[in-house]
Coordinates of C-alpha atoms in Angstrom, one line a residue:
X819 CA 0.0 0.0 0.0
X820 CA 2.9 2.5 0.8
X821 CA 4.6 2.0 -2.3
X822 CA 1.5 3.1 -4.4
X823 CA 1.0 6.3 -1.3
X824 CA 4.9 7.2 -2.6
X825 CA 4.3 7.5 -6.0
X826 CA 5.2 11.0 -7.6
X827 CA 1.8 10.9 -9.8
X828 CA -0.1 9.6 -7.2
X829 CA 1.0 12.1 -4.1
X830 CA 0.0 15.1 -6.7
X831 CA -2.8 13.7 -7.8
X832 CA -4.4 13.4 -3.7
X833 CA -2.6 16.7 -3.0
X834 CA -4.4 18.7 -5.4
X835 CA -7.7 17.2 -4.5
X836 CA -7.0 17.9 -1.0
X837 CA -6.6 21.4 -1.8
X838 CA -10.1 22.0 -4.0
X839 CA -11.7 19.8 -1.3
X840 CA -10.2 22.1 1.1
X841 CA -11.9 24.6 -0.4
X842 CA -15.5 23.8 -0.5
X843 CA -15.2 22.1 2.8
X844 CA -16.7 25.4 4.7
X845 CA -19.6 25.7 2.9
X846 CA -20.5 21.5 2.6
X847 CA -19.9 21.1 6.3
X848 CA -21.9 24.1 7.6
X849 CA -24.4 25.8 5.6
X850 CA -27.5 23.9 7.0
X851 CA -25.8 24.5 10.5
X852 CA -26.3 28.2 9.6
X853 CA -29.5 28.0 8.2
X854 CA -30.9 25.9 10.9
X855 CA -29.3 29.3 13.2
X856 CA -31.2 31.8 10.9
X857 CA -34.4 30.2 11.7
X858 CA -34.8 27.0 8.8
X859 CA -37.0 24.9 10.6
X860 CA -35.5 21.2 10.2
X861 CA -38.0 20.0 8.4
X862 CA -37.9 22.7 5.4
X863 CA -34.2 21.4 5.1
X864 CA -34.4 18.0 5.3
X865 CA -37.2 18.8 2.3
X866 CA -34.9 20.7 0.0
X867 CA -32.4 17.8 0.7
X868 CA -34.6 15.5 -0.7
X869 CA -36.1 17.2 -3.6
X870 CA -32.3 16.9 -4.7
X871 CA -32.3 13.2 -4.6
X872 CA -34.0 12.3 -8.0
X873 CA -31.1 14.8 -9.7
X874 CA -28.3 13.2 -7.7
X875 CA -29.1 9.8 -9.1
X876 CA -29.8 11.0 -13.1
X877 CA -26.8 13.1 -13.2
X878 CA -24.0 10.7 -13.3
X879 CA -25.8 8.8 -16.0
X880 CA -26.0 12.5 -18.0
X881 CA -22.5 13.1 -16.9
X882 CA -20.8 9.9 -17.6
X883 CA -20.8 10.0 -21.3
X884 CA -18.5 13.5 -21.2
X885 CA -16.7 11.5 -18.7
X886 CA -15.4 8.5 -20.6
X887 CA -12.6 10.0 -22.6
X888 CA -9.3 9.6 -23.0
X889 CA -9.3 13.2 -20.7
X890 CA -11.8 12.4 -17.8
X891 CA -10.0 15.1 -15.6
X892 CA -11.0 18.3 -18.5
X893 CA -14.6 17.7 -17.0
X894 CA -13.4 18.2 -13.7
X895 CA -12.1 21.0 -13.9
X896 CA -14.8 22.5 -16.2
X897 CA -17.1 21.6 -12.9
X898 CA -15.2 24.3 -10.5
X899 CA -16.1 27.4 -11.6
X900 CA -19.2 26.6 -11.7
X901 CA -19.5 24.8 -8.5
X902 CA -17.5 28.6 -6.7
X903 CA -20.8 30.6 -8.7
X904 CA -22.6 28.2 -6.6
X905 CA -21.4 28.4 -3.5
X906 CA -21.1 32.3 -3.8
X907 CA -25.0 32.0 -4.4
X908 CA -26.0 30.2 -1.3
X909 CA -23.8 31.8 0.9
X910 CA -25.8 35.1 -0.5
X911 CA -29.0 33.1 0.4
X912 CA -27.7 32.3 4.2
X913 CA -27.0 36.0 4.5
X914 CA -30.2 37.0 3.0
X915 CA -31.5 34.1 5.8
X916 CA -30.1 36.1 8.5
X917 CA -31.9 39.6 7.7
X918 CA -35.9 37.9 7.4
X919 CA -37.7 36.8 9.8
X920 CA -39.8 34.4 7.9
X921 CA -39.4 32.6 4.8
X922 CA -41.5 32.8 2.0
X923 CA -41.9 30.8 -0.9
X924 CA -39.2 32.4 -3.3
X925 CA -36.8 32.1 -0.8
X926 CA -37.4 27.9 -1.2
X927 CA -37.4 28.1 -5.1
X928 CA -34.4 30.4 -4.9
X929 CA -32.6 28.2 -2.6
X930 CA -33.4 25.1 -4.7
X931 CA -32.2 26.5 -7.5
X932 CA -28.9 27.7 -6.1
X933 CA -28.6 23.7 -4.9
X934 CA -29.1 21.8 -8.0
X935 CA -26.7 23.8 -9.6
X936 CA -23.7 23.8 -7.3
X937 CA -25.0 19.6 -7.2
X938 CA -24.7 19.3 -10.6
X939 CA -21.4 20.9 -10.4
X940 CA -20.4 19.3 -7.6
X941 CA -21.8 15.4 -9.4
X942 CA -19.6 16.1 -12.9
X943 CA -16.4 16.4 -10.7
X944 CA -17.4 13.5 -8.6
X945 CA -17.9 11.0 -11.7
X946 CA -15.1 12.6 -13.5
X947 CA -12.7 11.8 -10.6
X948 CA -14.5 8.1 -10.6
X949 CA -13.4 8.2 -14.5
X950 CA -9.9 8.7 -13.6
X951 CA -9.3 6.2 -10.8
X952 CA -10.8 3.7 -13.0
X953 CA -8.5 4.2 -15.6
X954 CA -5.0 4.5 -13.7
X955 CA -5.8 1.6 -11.1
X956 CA -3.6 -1.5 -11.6
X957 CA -5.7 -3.6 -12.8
X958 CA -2.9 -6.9 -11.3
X959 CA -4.3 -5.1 -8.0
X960 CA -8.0 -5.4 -8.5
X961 CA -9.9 -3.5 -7.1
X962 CA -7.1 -2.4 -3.7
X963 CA -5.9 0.0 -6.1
X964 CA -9.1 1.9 -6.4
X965 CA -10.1 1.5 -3.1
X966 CA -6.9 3.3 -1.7
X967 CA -7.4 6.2 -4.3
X968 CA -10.7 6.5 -2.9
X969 CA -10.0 6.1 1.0
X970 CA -7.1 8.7 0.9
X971 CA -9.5 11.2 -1.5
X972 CA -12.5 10.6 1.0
X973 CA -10.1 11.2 3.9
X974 CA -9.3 14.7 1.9
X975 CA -12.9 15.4 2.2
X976 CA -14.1 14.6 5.4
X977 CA -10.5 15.9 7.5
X978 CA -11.1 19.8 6.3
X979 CA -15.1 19.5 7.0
X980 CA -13.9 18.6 11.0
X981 CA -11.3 21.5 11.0
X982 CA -13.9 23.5 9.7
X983 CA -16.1 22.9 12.7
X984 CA -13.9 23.5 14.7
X985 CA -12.7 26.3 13.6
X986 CA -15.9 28.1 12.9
X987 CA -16.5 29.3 16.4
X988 CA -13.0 30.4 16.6
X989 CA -12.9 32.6 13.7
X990 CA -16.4 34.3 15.1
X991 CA -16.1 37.1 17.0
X992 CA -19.1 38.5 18.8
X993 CA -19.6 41.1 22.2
X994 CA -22.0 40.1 25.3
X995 CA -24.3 43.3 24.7
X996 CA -26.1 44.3 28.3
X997 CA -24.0 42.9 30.5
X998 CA -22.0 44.2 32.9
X999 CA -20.0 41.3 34.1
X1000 CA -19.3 39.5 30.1
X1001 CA -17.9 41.1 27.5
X1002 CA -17.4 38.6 25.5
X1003 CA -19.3 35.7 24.4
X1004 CA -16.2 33.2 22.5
X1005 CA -17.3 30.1 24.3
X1006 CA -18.8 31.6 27.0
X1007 CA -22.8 32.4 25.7
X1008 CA -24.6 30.9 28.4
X1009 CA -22.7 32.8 31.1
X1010 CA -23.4 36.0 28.8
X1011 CA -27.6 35.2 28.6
X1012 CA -27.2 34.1 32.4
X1013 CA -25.9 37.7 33.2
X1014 CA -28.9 39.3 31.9
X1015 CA -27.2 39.8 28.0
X1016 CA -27.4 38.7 24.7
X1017 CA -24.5 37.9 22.1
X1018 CA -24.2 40.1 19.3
X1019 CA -22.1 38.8 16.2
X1020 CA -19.3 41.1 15.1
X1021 CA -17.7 38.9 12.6
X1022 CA -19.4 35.4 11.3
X1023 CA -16.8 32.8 11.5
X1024 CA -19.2 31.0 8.5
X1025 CA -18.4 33.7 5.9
X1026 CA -14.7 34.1 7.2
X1027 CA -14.4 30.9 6.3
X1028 CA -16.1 30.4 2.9
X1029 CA -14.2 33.5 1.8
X1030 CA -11.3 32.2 2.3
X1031 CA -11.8 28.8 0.7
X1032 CA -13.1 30.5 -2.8
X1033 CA -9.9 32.3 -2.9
X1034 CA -8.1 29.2 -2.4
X1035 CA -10.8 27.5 -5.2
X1036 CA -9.7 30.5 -7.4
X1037 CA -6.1 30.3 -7.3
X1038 CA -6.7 26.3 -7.8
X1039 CA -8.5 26.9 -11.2
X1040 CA -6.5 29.2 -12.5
X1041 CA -3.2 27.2 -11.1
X1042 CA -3.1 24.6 -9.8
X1043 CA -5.2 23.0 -12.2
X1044 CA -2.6 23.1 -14.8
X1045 CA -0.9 20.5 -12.7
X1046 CA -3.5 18.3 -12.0
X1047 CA -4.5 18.4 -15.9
X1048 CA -1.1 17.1 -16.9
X1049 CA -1.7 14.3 -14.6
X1050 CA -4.1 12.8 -17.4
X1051 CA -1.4 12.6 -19.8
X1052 CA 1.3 10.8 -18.0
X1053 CA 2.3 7.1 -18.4
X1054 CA 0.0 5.0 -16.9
X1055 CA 3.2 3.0 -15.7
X1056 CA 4.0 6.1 -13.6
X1057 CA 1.0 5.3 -11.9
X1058 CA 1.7 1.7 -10.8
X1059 CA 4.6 -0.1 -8.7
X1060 CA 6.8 -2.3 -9.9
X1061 CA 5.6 -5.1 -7.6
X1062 CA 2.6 -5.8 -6.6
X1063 CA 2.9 -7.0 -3.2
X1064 CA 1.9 -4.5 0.2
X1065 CA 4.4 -2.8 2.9

């Protein structure tokens, strides 16, 4: 397993997903958390979650004939700039959550909208990425080869969505307003609302966060992608190991 973790092609190949994962991982990880905050009752998001469901399962049929080329990873990176309009879009809508006190019907359409798109976005890199395992796995391996690709590019998913709850209430900054004993409410907002106060958000750790990660999704595309694009069109013996055995 540690030989095919050491190879050149295949350390690029998990450190530029890593970074593009990185990047998204704010906004995957906590704009329901947000919206549930601004007053999204549970059961309105766990409705627009599964009105999504039917396009989750026809798009990588749609998708997978642009896919299977010779150049799955083009499609890939054709899918990031429109997946950044898309999370530029609903982080709009969680702000526009935060200023109503109710929400009517365009605000459902509008947010449905904003989802299938940055899904469909978010499905053509998915397959595309599938595309490309597929075709530099050793196939002497069966299907360990694939797995690991998929393990070490799940793990570059999943590691930046914890960081990024954890680090969401630490990038917030917010004042205890009407109390004269708390001034500040950074881990501390029950002791601020027990001293007769309320916490008032100065900076949202949410949009600190998402900010940062499109600029880092920018800089990818325009970048970074040049690297992972030339990944396509090496040997696919630079993808395997000379021996097929495991460290």
């Amino acid at each position: 397993m540690m030989k095919i973790i050491r190879l050149k092609s295949v350390l690029i190949y998990i450190g530029c997903i890593f970074v593009i994962k990185a990047s998204f991982s704010p906004l995957d990880s906590l704009t329901g958390l947000k919206l549930l905050e601004a007053g999204l009752s549970k059961d309105s998001l766990v409705t627009l979650s599964a009105l999504l469901i039917p396009l989750q399962v026809l798009l990588p049929l749609v998708i997978t004939k642009y896919t299977n080329s010779q150049f799955p990873l083009n499609t890939y990176v054709g899918g990031v700039l429109p997946r950044i309009l898309g999370a530029l879009l609903i982080t709009l809508l969680v702000f526009y959550a935060f200023s109503v006190t109710e929400f009517g019907p365009m605000f459902y359409i509008a947010g449905l909208i904003i989802q299938v798109l940055y899904s469909a976005a978010a499905t053509m890199m998915f397959v595309s990425q599938m595309m490309f395992n597929a075709r530099v796995s050793d196939v002497k391996m069966g299907g360990t080869y694939m797995t690991l690709l998929n393990t070490l590019i799940n793990l570059s998913g999943t590691l930046p969505q914890t960081i990024s709850l954890w680090l969401v209430d630490r990038v917030t900054t917010s004042t205890c307003v009407g109390s004269d004993t708390v001034s500040s409410c950074y881990m501390d907002k029950e002791t601020c609302t027990a001293s007769g106060g309320t916490c008032s958000t100065n900076t949202d750790g949410f949009f600190v966060l998402v900010s940062i990660g499109m600029c880092f999704a920018l800089v990818w595309r325009w970048k970074l992608s040049k690297v992972y694009l030339k990944l396509q069109t090496q040997s696919i013996e630079s993808w395997h190991v000379s021996s097929t055995s495991s460290d």
